[in-house]
Amino acid sequence: MHDIRTIRENPAAFDAGLARRGAGAMADTILQIDSARRASITASDTARSDQNAASKLVGAAKAKGDEAEFQRLRALVADKKVDVARLEEAARQKDAELRDLLLTLPNLPDASVPDGADESDNVEVRRWGTPRAFDFTPVEHYDLKAVATGMDFATAAKLSGARFVVLRGAVARVHRALAQFMLDLHTDEHGLTEHITPVLVRDEAMLGTGQLPKFAEDSYQTTNGWWLIPTAEVTLTNSVAEQMLDAEALPIRMVAHTQCFRSEAGSAGRDTTGMLRQHQFEKVEMVSITAPADSMAEHDRMTRCAETVLERLELPYRTVVLCGGDIGFGAVKTHDIEVWLPGQDSYREISSVSTCGAFQARRMNARMRDADGKPDFVHTLNGSGLAVGRCLIAVLENGQQADGSVTLPDALVPYLGGKRRISAEGVLTA
């Protein structure tokens, strides 16, 4: 959420930031509501002051025995009391109107974010690894012989409908190994603290990280009001909601492996075959809470953490910085990491790493006190480290062999009992 004081001080800069996202100007509308709210507060304060002054005179009039003045002042106090209630309610309504509007507006891109309208304007930062030259035509993950029995979309469709999958046998074990490998890397080498969190949350948690109110249709809500998390960003970030943190406690670096749930309401017709885009999937999520001065450096650090997963798995990737028109709702700046999928002959997103500045912290009232005791909002960052299902796809497609088997990365062998191959029959072998 935005700081109204910043908008008051420089409305043109606020609108310019929205324009970089392709959004229309909003400063005038915001300031009109804010002006009406402040006017109601001022009028309410004046009416309350008048009420208090008249109340003091009531006793004096009664003591003097001036019945007419006593009755006049009593009536005046009653009128002022009504005025105060009316004006306070008007101020509350304007305050709610202003907050509701600000909650729907996206964050403003950092100056270092490139201009652009959509993903075609994103800027590549670097590449790692060389896509393998196959001596046969590589296929997509769902056409591999090695997964014919281990990746079951038909049973999942019978159970739940489209965009679900049942994994079994060797494929399920490799999927589990990937998540364990990611967690071990992030905790042992990257210094993140592992968390196990709920996957059901209240409205306030979804509001705090920006899924509500604007993107309610993209998430699932239970009949008793809980929301299924679309990412552990929601639970990890909100773990510091309504807190005042000491500067010495920062940065806080967290990681969690959870199920995630998304309706994919805006993705009709996209990636309908295979498990690239699912309603239910697993993800290892990284979240950092930092002092404002440290968030950009932490953003680069988190990006490297995600990239390291792919490097250890020997998967070629590229990293791009998203343009103003493509960054997510709450982000100030985002790096997308795209892994090479030979079956599609293209790079596909496997991680988004974003810094949100104080945007989420202001929504959930997460603050810090610096060395001088001055309070300020913390900065929040989040990133996939990585999406487990998409990583499974990349491992299968990049390791596929002409006979339909799959050779697995060395980094996974310790998690698979020394096995390093899925045979064409779908069996883990040495």
Short mmCIF file of C-alpha atoms in Angstrom, two decimals:
data_model
loop_
_atom_site.label_atom_id
_atom_site.label_comp_id
_atom_site.label_asym_id
_atom_site.label_seq_id
_atom_site.Cartn_x
_atom_site.Cartn_y
_atom_site.Cartn_z
CA MET A 1 0.00 0.00 0.00
CA HIS A 2 1.16 3.52 -0.71
CA ASP A 3 2.05 6.27 1.74
CA ILE A 4 -0.50 9.06 1.34
CA ARG A 5 2.10 11.61 2.42
CA THR A 6 4.31 10.69 -0.53
CA ILE A 7 1.39 11.12 -2.92
CA ARG A 8 0.59 14.53 -1.43
CA GLU A 9 4.19 15.66 -1.75
CA ASN A 10 4.66 14.57 -5.37
CA PRO A 11 1.46 13.53 -7.14
CA ALA A 12 3.06 13.86 -10.57
CA ALA A 13 5.77 11.32 -9.68
CA PHE A 14 3.11 8.93 -8.38
CA ASP A 15 1.15 9.10 -11.62
CA ALA A 16 4.36 8.73 -13.63
CA GLY A 17 5.11 5.51 -11.72
CA LEU A 18 1.65 4.16 -12.47
CA ALA A 19 2.08 5.11 -16.12
CA ARG A 20 5.24 3.00 -16.31
CA ARG A 21 3.02 0.06 -15.39
CA GLY A 22 0.49 0.96 -18.04
CA ALA A 23 -2.00 2.20 -15.42
CA GLY A 24 -3.95 5.43 -15.51
CA ALA A 25 -3.35 8.50 -13.34
CA MET A 26 -4.90 8.27 -9.87
CA ALA A 27 -3.30 11.04 -7.81
CA ASP A 28 -6.11 13.57 -8.31
CA THR A 29 -8.78 11.07 -7.27
CA ILE A 30 -6.75 10.01 -4.23
CA LEU A 31 -6.08 13.58 -3.15
CA GLN A 32 -9.73 14.58 -3.52
CA ILE A 33 -10.75 11.79 -1.15
CA ASP A 34 -7.88 12.65 1.16
CA SER A 35 -8.85 16.33 1.17
CA ALA A 36 -12.45 15.50 2.06
CA ARG A 37 -11.25 13.15 4.81
CA ARG A 38 -8.95 15.78 6.30
CA ALA A 39 -11.67 18.43 6.10
CA SER A 40 -14.04 16.12 8.01
CA ILE A 41 -11.38 15.51 10.65
CA THR A 42 -10.74 19.25 11.03
CA ALA A 43 -14.45 20.02 11.26
CA SER A 44 -14.92 17.20 13.77
CA ASP A 45 -12.09 18.52 15.93
CA THR A 46 -13.57 22.03 15.81
CA ALA A 47 -17.03 20.76 16.74
CA ARG A 48 -15.59 18.73 19.62
CA SER A 49 -13.68 21.79 20.85
CA ASP A 50 -16.88 23.86 20.71
CA GLN A 51 -18.73 21.08 22.55
CA ASN A 52 -16.13 20.98 25.30
CA ALA A 53 -16.14 24.78 25.67
CA ALA A 54 -19.94 24.88 25.89
CA SER A 55 -19.93 22.01 28.41
CA LYS A 56 -17.72 24.05 30.75
CA LEU A 57 -20.16 26.96 30.58
CA VAL A 58 -23.18 24.79 31.41
CA GLY A 59 -22.07 24.34 35.01
CA ALA A 60 -21.34 28.03 35.42
CA ALA A 61 -24.80 29.00 34.12
CA LYS A 62 -26.47 26.54 36.47
CA ALA A 63 -24.46 27.88 39.43
CA LYS A 64 -25.60 31.42 38.61
CA GLY A 65 -29.20 30.29 38.45
CA ASP A 66 -29.50 31.55 34.87
CA GLU A 67 -32.01 28.98 33.67
CA ALA A 68 -32.38 30.42 30.15
CA GLU A 69 -28.62 30.41 29.56
CA PHE A 70 -28.36 26.96 31.13
CA GLN A 71 -30.97 25.53 28.72
CA ARG A 72 -29.41 27.30 25.73
CA LEU A 73 -25.97 25.87 26.51
CA ARG A 74 -27.37 22.39 27.10
CA ALA A 75 -29.03 22.50 23.69
CA LEU A 76 -25.80 23.77 22.14
CA VAL A 77 -23.81 20.92 23.70
CA ALA A 78 -26.36 18.40 22.40
CA ASP A 79 -26.18 19.91 18.90
CA LYS A 80 -22.38 19.84 18.93
CA LYS A 81 -22.43 16.22 20.07
CA VAL A 82 -24.56 15.34 17.05
CA ASP A 83 -22.21 17.34 14.80
CA VAL A 84 -19.16 15.53 16.20
CA ALA A 85 -20.73 12.10 15.60
CA ARG A 86 -21.78 13.05 12.06
CA LEU A 87 -18.38 14.49 11.14
CA GLU A 88 -16.46 11.59 12.71
CA GLU A 89 -18.56 9.14 10.72
CA ALA A 90 -17.90 11.15 7.55
CA ALA A 91 -14.17 11.02 8.30
CA ARG A 92 -14.35 7.26 8.90
CA GLN A 93 -16.16 6.74 5.62
CA LYS A 94 -13.61 8.79 3.70
CA ASP A 95 -10.76 7.01 5.48
CA ALA A 96 -12.22 3.64 4.47
CA GLU A 97 -12.78 4.88 0.90
CA LEU A 98 -9.18 6.05 0.69
CA ARG A 99 -7.80 2.81 2.13
CA ASP A 100 -9.96 0.67 -0.15
CA LEU A 101 -8.69 2.59 -3.17
CA LEU A 102 -5.04 2.45 -2.13
CA LEU A 103 -5.30 -1.31 -1.54
CA THR A 104 -6.19 -1.83 -5.21
CA LEU A 105 -3.27 0.16 -6.63
CA PRO A 106 -0.01 -1.59 -7.60
CA ASN A 107 3.44 -0.77 -6.34
CA LEU A 108 5.60 1.66 -8.32
CA PRO A 109 8.60 0.31 -10.26
CA ASP A 110 12.12 1.17 -9.20
CA ALA A 111 14.09 3.59 -11.37
CA SER A 112 16.34 0.69 -12.45
CA VAL A 113 13.40 -1.22 -13.94
CA PRO A 114 13.35 -0.97 -17.76
CA ASP A 115 10.39 0.66 -19.46
CA GLY A 116 8.10 -1.57 -21.47
CA ALA A 117 4.58 -2.85 -21.95
CA ASP A 118 4.88 -6.63 -21.62
CA GLU A 119 7.25 -9.60 -21.47
CA SER A 120 8.66 -8.81 -24.90
CA ASP A 121 10.30 -5.74 -23.33
CA ASN A 122 12.00 -7.62 -20.48
CA VAL A 123 15.78 -7.36 -20.48
CA GLU A 124 18.07 -10.37 -20.24
CA VAL A 125 20.70 -10.03 -17.52
CA ARG A 126 22.70 -13.23 -17.98
CA ARG A 127 22.68 -16.83 -19.14
CA TRP A 128 24.21 -19.93 -17.63
CA GLY A 129 24.87 -23.24 -19.34
CA THR A 130 24.55 -24.29 -22.95
CA PRO A 131 21.42 -26.12 -24.06
CA ARG A 132 22.28 -29.70 -24.92
CA ALA A 133 22.59 -30.69 -28.56
CA PHE A 134 20.43 -33.78 -28.99
CA ASP A 135 21.07 -36.38 -31.70
CA PHE A 136 17.33 -37.07 -31.70
CA THR A 137 14.24 -34.87 -31.45
CA PRO A 138 13.56 -34.22 -27.75
CA VAL A 139 9.98 -34.54 -26.54
CA GLU A 140 8.03 -32.76 -23.85
CA HIS A 141 7.92 -34.26 -20.36
CA TYR A 142 4.49 -35.85 -20.70
CA ASP A 143 5.57 -37.81 -23.81
CA LEU A 144 8.61 -39.44 -22.21
CA LYS A 145 8.49 -43.23 -21.91
CA ALA A 146 10.06 -42.94 -18.47
CA VAL A 147 7.00 -41.15 -17.10
CA ALA A 148 4.29 -43.13 -18.89
CA THR A 149 3.11 -44.71 -15.64
CA GLY A 150 4.58 -42.20 -13.19
CA MET A 151 2.76 -39.07 -14.38
CA ASP A 152 -0.96 -39.80 -14.49
CA PHE A 153 -3.22 -37.03 -15.74
CA ALA A 154 -6.20 -39.29 -16.48
CA THR A 155 -6.61 -40.43 -12.87
CA ALA A 156 -6.12 -36.87 -11.64
CA ALA A 157 -8.81 -35.63 -14.03
CA LYS A 158 -11.20 -38.29 -12.72
CA LEU A 159 -10.47 -37.21 -9.16
CA SER A 160 -10.27 -33.44 -9.53
CA GLY A 161 -10.63 -32.24 -13.12
CA ALA A 162 -8.18 -30.49 -15.42
CA ARG A 163 -4.79 -29.09 -14.34
CA PHE A 164 -4.05 -31.76 -11.75
CA VAL A 165 -1.65 -34.71 -11.80
CA VAL A 166 -0.98 -37.90 -9.86
CA LEU A 167 2.72 -38.71 -9.54
CA ARG A 168 3.83 -42.21 -8.59
CA GLY A 169 6.86 -44.43 -8.37
CA ALA A 170 10.18 -43.09 -9.63
CA VAL A 171 8.70 -39.78 -10.79
CA ALA A 172 7.18 -39.10 -7.36
CA ARG A 173 10.49 -39.95 -5.70
CA VAL A 174 12.46 -37.59 -7.95
CA HIS A 175 9.91 -34.86 -7.23
CA ARG A 176 10.40 -35.39 -3.48
CA ALA A 177 14.18 -35.48 -3.90
CA LEU A 178 14.13 -32.13 -5.67
CA ALA A 179 12.27 -30.45 -2.81
CA GLN A 180 14.64 -31.98 -0.24
CA PHE A 181 17.67 -30.92 -2.25
CA MET A 182 16.40 -27.34 -2.50
CA LEU A 183 15.68 -27.11 1.23
CA ASP A 184 19.09 -28.52 2.15
CA LEU A 185 20.86 -26.10 -0.17
CA HIS A 186 18.98 -23.06 1.13
CA THR A 187 19.31 -23.96 4.80
CA ASP A 188 22.85 -25.39 4.85
CA GLU A 189 24.56 -23.08 2.38
CA HIS A 190 22.37 -20.00 1.97
CA GLY A 191 21.54 -19.48 5.64
CA LEU A 192 17.74 -19.54 5.40
CA THR A 193 15.65 -20.81 8.30
CA GLU A 194 13.23 -23.56 7.34
CA HIS A 195 9.56 -23.12 8.27
CA ILE A 196 6.52 -25.36 8.05
CA THR A 197 3.45 -23.15 7.78
CA PRO A 198 -0.32 -23.50 7.39
CA VAL A 199 -1.74 -23.54 3.88
CA LEU A 200 -5.05 -22.08 5.09
CA VAL A 201 -5.03 -18.40 6.03
CA ARG A 202 -7.36 -15.58 6.98
CA ASP A 203 -8.34 -12.58 4.87
CA GLU A 204 -5.81 -10.39 6.68
CA ALA A 205 -2.87 -12.52 5.53
CA MET A 206 -3.94 -12.42 1.87
CA LEU A 207 -4.52 -8.68 2.19
CA GLY A 208 -1.08 -8.16 3.70
CA THR A 209 0.82 -9.61 0.76
CA GLY A 210 -1.50 -8.16 -1.87
CA GLN A 211 -3.57 -11.12 -3.09
CA LEU A 212 -6.65 -9.35 -1.76
CA PRO A 213 -8.72 -7.51 -2.67
CA LYS A 214 -7.68 -7.26 -6.31
CA PHE A 215 -6.90 -10.91 -7.11
CA ALA A 216 -9.52 -12.85 -5.16
CA GLU A 217 -10.60 -14.74 -8.29
CA ASP A 218 -7.10 -16.18 -8.68
CA SER A 219 -7.26 -17.98 -5.33
CA TYR A 220 -9.44 -20.60 -3.65
CA GLN A 221 -11.56 -19.82 -0.60
CA THR A 222 -13.15 -22.40 1.68
CA THR A 223 -16.79 -22.20 2.71
CA ASN A 224 -15.81 -21.08 6.21
CA GLY A 225 -13.72 -18.20 4.94
CA TRP A 226 -10.14 -19.47 4.92
CA TRP A 227 -8.03 -19.04 1.81
CA LEU A 228 -5.73 -21.70 0.35
CA ILE A 229 -2.34 -20.06 -0.10
CA PRO A 230 -1.13 -19.48 -3.69
CA THR A 231 2.44 -19.35 -2.33
CA ALA A 232 4.24 -19.56 1.02
CA GLU A 233 5.08 -15.89 0.48
CA VAL A 234 1.73 -15.26 2.17
CA THR A 235 2.52 -17.13 5.38
CA LEU A 236 6.23 -16.35 5.65
CA THR A 237 5.86 -12.62 4.99
CA ASN A 238 2.87 -12.24 7.31
CA SER A 239 4.82 -13.89 10.12
CA VAL A 240 6.15 -10.39 10.91
CA ALA A 241 2.80 -8.60 10.57
CA GLU A 242 1.94 -6.13 13.36
CA GLN A 243 5.48 -6.38 14.76
CA MET A 244 8.14 -3.83 15.68
CA LEU A 245 11.49 -5.48 14.91
CA ASP A 246 14.90 -4.44 16.15
CA ALA A 247 17.40 -3.49 13.46
CA GLU A 248 19.82 -6.04 14.90
CA ALA A 249 17.35 -8.84 14.10
CA LEU A 250 17.48 -8.10 10.38
CA PRO A 251 17.73 -9.54 7.84
CA ILE A 252 15.31 -12.38 8.54
CA ARG A 253 15.73 -15.08 5.89
CA MET A 254 13.10 -17.82 5.66
CA VAL A 255 12.29 -20.77 3.43
CA ALA A 256 9.30 -23.13 3.27
CA HIS A 257 8.20 -26.04 1.12
CA THR A 258 4.42 -26.03 0.72
CA GLN A 259 1.55 -27.03 -1.46
CA CYS A 260 0.26 -24.02 -3.42
CA PHE A 261 -3.18 -23.50 -4.93
CA ARG A 262 -4.13 -21.22 -7.82
CA SER A 263 -7.27 -21.02 -9.90
CA GLU A 264 -5.32 -19.85 -12.98
CA ALA A 265 -8.35 -17.72 -13.81
CA GLY A 266 -6.36 -15.64 -16.28
CA SER A 267 -4.61 -18.56 -17.97
CA ALA A 268 -7.42 -20.21 -19.92
CA GLY A 269 -6.01 -22.01 -22.94
CA ARG A 270 -2.37 -21.71 -21.82
CA ASP A 271 -0.22 -24.77 -21.10
CA THR A 272 -3.24 -27.06 -20.96
CA THR A 273 -1.20 -30.24 -21.51
CA GLY A 274 1.28 -31.57 -18.96
CA MET A 275 2.10 -30.25 -15.50
CA LEU A 276 3.61 -26.87 -16.31
CA ARG A 277 0.54 -24.97 -15.06
CA GLN A 278 -1.44 -26.67 -12.29
CA HIS A 279 -4.14 -25.72 -9.81
CA GLN A 280 -2.20 -27.53 -7.06
CA PHE A 281 1.59 -27.66 -7.04
CA GLU A 282 4.57 -27.62 -4.70
CA LYS A 283 7.05 -24.81 -4.32
CA VAL A 284 10.05 -23.99 -2.18
CA GLU A 285 9.63 -20.31 -1.32
CA MET A 286 12.22 -17.87 0.00
CA VAL A 287 11.28 -14.71 1.92
CA SER A 288 13.55 -12.03 3.36
CA ILE A 289 12.70 -9.17 5.71
CA THR A 290 15.29 -6.37 5.62
CA ALA A 291 16.03 -2.80 6.57
CA PRO A 292 15.15 -0.39 3.73
CA ALA A 293 18.79 0.31 2.87
CA ASP A 294 19.55 -3.38 2.38
CA SER A 295 16.70 -4.61 0.19
CA MET A 296 18.27 -4.16 -3.25
CA ALA A 297 21.42 -6.06 -2.28
CA GLU A 298 19.23 -8.76 -0.74
CA HIS A 299 17.28 -8.97 -4.00
CA ASP A 300 20.46 -9.82 -5.88
CA ARG A 301 21.44 -12.31 -3.18
CA MET A 302 18.09 -14.12 -3.36
CA THR A 303 18.32 -14.27 -7.15
CA ARG A 304 21.70 -15.98 -6.83
CA CYS A 305 20.21 -18.46 -4.34
CA ALA A 306 17.57 -19.48 -6.89
CA GLU A 307 20.08 -19.59 -9.75
CA THR A 308 22.38 -21.83 -7.71
CA VAL A 309 19.67 -24.50 -7.54
CA LEU A 310 19.62 -24.71 -11.33
CA GLU A 311 23.40 -24.67 -11.60
CA ARG A 312 23.73 -27.58 -9.16
CA LEU A 313 21.12 -29.46 -11.19
CA GLU A 314 23.04 -28.70 -14.41
CA LEU A 315 20.04 -26.99 -15.98
CA PRO A 316 20.68 -24.12 -18.45
CA TYR A 317 18.83 -20.93 -17.61
CA ARG A 318 18.63 -17.24 -18.28
CA THR A 319 17.75 -14.40 -15.91
CA VAL A 320 15.73 -11.39 -17.03
CA VAL A 321 14.70 -8.19 -15.29
CA LEU A 322 11.01 -7.52 -15.85
CA CYS A 323 9.93 -4.26 -17.44
CA GLY A 324 7.51 -1.84 -15.81
CA GLY A 325 4.51 -3.26 -17.63
CA ASP A 326 5.24 -6.87 -16.64
CA ILE A 327 6.17 -6.78 -12.95
CA GLY A 328 3.76 -8.18 -10.39
CA PHE A 329 1.27 -6.15 -8.37
CA GLY A 330 3.37 -5.75 -5.22
CA ALA A 331 6.85 -5.64 -6.72
CA VAL A 332 9.29 -2.76 -7.00
CA LYS A 333 11.64 -4.90 -9.09
CA THR A 334 11.56 -8.51 -10.28
CA HIS A 335 14.06 -10.96 -11.72
CA ASP A 336 12.53 -13.89 -13.59
CA ILE A 337 14.68 -16.99 -13.95
CA GLU A 338 13.78 -19.09 -16.97
CA VAL A 339 14.96 -22.67 -17.36
CA TRP A 340 15.65 -24.30 -20.73
CA LEU A 341 13.03 -26.87 -21.77
CA PRO A 342 14.27 -28.77 -24.84
CA GLY A 343 10.85 -30.30 -25.45
CA GLN A 344 9.48 -26.80 -26.03
CA ASP A 345 12.75 -25.47 -27.48
CA SER A 346 12.39 -22.44 -25.23
CA TYR A 347 13.15 -20.92 -21.85
CA ARG A 348 10.24 -20.99 -19.39
CA GLU A 349 9.84 -19.23 -16.05
CA ILE A 350 10.79 -21.31 -13.02
CA SER A 351 11.29 -18.53 -10.46
CA SER A 352 10.32 -14.93 -9.86
CA VAL A 353 12.37 -13.06 -7.27
CA SER A 354 10.90 -9.72 -6.21
CA THR A 355 11.60 -6.91 -3.83
CA CYS A 356 8.45 -5.14 -2.68
CA GLY A 357 9.97 -2.24 -0.76
CA ALA A 358 7.65 -1.12 2.06
CA PHE A 359 4.51 -1.90 0.03
CA GLN A 360 3.56 -5.12 1.83
CA ALA A 361 4.96 -3.96 5.17
CA ARG A 362 2.65 -0.94 5.17
CA ARG A 363 -0.35 -3.17 4.43
CA MET A 364 0.46 -5.50 7.34
CA ASN A 365 2.05 -2.90 9.66
CA ALA A 366 5.46 -4.59 9.87
CA ARG A 367 8.01 -2.13 11.21
CA MET A 368 11.53 -1.89 12.58
CA ARG A 369 13.31 0.44 14.97
CA ASP A 370 16.72 1.60 13.76
CA ALA A 371 19.85 2.09 15.87
CA ASP A 372 18.64 5.57 16.84
CA GLY A 373 15.24 4.27 17.91
CA LYS A 374 13.43 5.73 14.90
CA PRO A 375 10.59 3.54 13.58
CA ASP A 376 10.28 2.70 9.89
CA PHE A 377 8.59 0.09 7.74
CA VAL A 378 10.69 -2.95 6.87
CA HIS A 379 11.22 -4.07 3.28
CA THR A 380 9.96 -7.47 2.14
CA LEU A 381 11.29 -9.76 -0.59
CA ASN A 382 10.13 -13.09 -1.95
CA GLY A 383 11.19 -15.59 -4.56
CA SER A 384 10.72 -19.17 -5.69
CA GLY A 385 13.62 -21.37 -4.85
CA LEU A 386 12.21 -23.18 -6.89
CA ALA A 387 8.84 -24.37 -8.24
CA VAL A 388 9.29 -28.11 -7.69
CA GLY A 389 7.02 -29.37 -10.47
CA ARG A 390 8.58 -27.13 -13.10
CA CYS A 391 12.02 -28.19 -11.90
CA LEU A 392 10.94 -31.82 -12.33
CA ILE A 393 9.89 -31.04 -15.90
CA ALA A 394 13.28 -29.46 -16.61
CA VAL A 395 15.20 -32.40 -15.12
CA LEU A 396 13.19 -34.90 -17.15
CA GLU A 397 13.39 -33.03 -20.45
CA ASN A 398 17.07 -32.10 -20.21
CA GLY A 399 18.07 -35.59 -19.10
CA GLN A 400 16.04 -37.54 -21.65
CA GLN A 401 17.77 -40.19 -23.76
CA ALA A 402 16.97 -41.63 -27.17
CA ASP A 403 15.58 -44.84 -25.66
CA GLY A 404 13.05 -42.90 -23.56
CA SER A 405 15.00 -43.17 -20.30
CA VAL A 406 16.16 -40.18 -18.23
CA THR A 407 19.60 -39.53 -16.76
CA LEU A 408 19.33 -37.59 -13.50
CA PRO A 409 21.64 -34.83 -12.19
CA ASP A 410 24.48 -35.85 -9.87
CA ALA A 411 23.11 -33.54 -7.15
CA LEU A 412 20.03 -35.76 -6.76
CA VAL A 413 21.84 -39.10 -6.51
CA PRO A 414 22.33 -38.91 -2.69
CA TYR A 415 18.58 -38.38 -2.32
CA LEU A 416 17.75 -41.39 -4.51
CA GLY A 417 19.70 -44.12 -2.79
CA GLY A 418 22.53 -43.87 -5.31
CA LYS A 419 20.21 -44.23 -8.32
CA ARG A 420 20.87 -41.89 -11.22
CA ARG A 421 18.50 -42.99 -13.97
CA ILE A 422 14.82 -43.58 -14.68
CA SER A 423 14.55 -46.41 -17.17
CA ALA A 424 12.20 -46.32 -20.13
CA GLU A 425 9.99 -48.62 -18.05
CA GLY A 426 9.79 -46.00 -15.29
CA VAL A 427 12.10 -47.69 -12.77
CA LEU A 428 14.87 -45.98 -10.81
CA THR A 429 18.18 -47.67 -11.58
CA ALA A 430 21.88 -47.15 -11.03
#
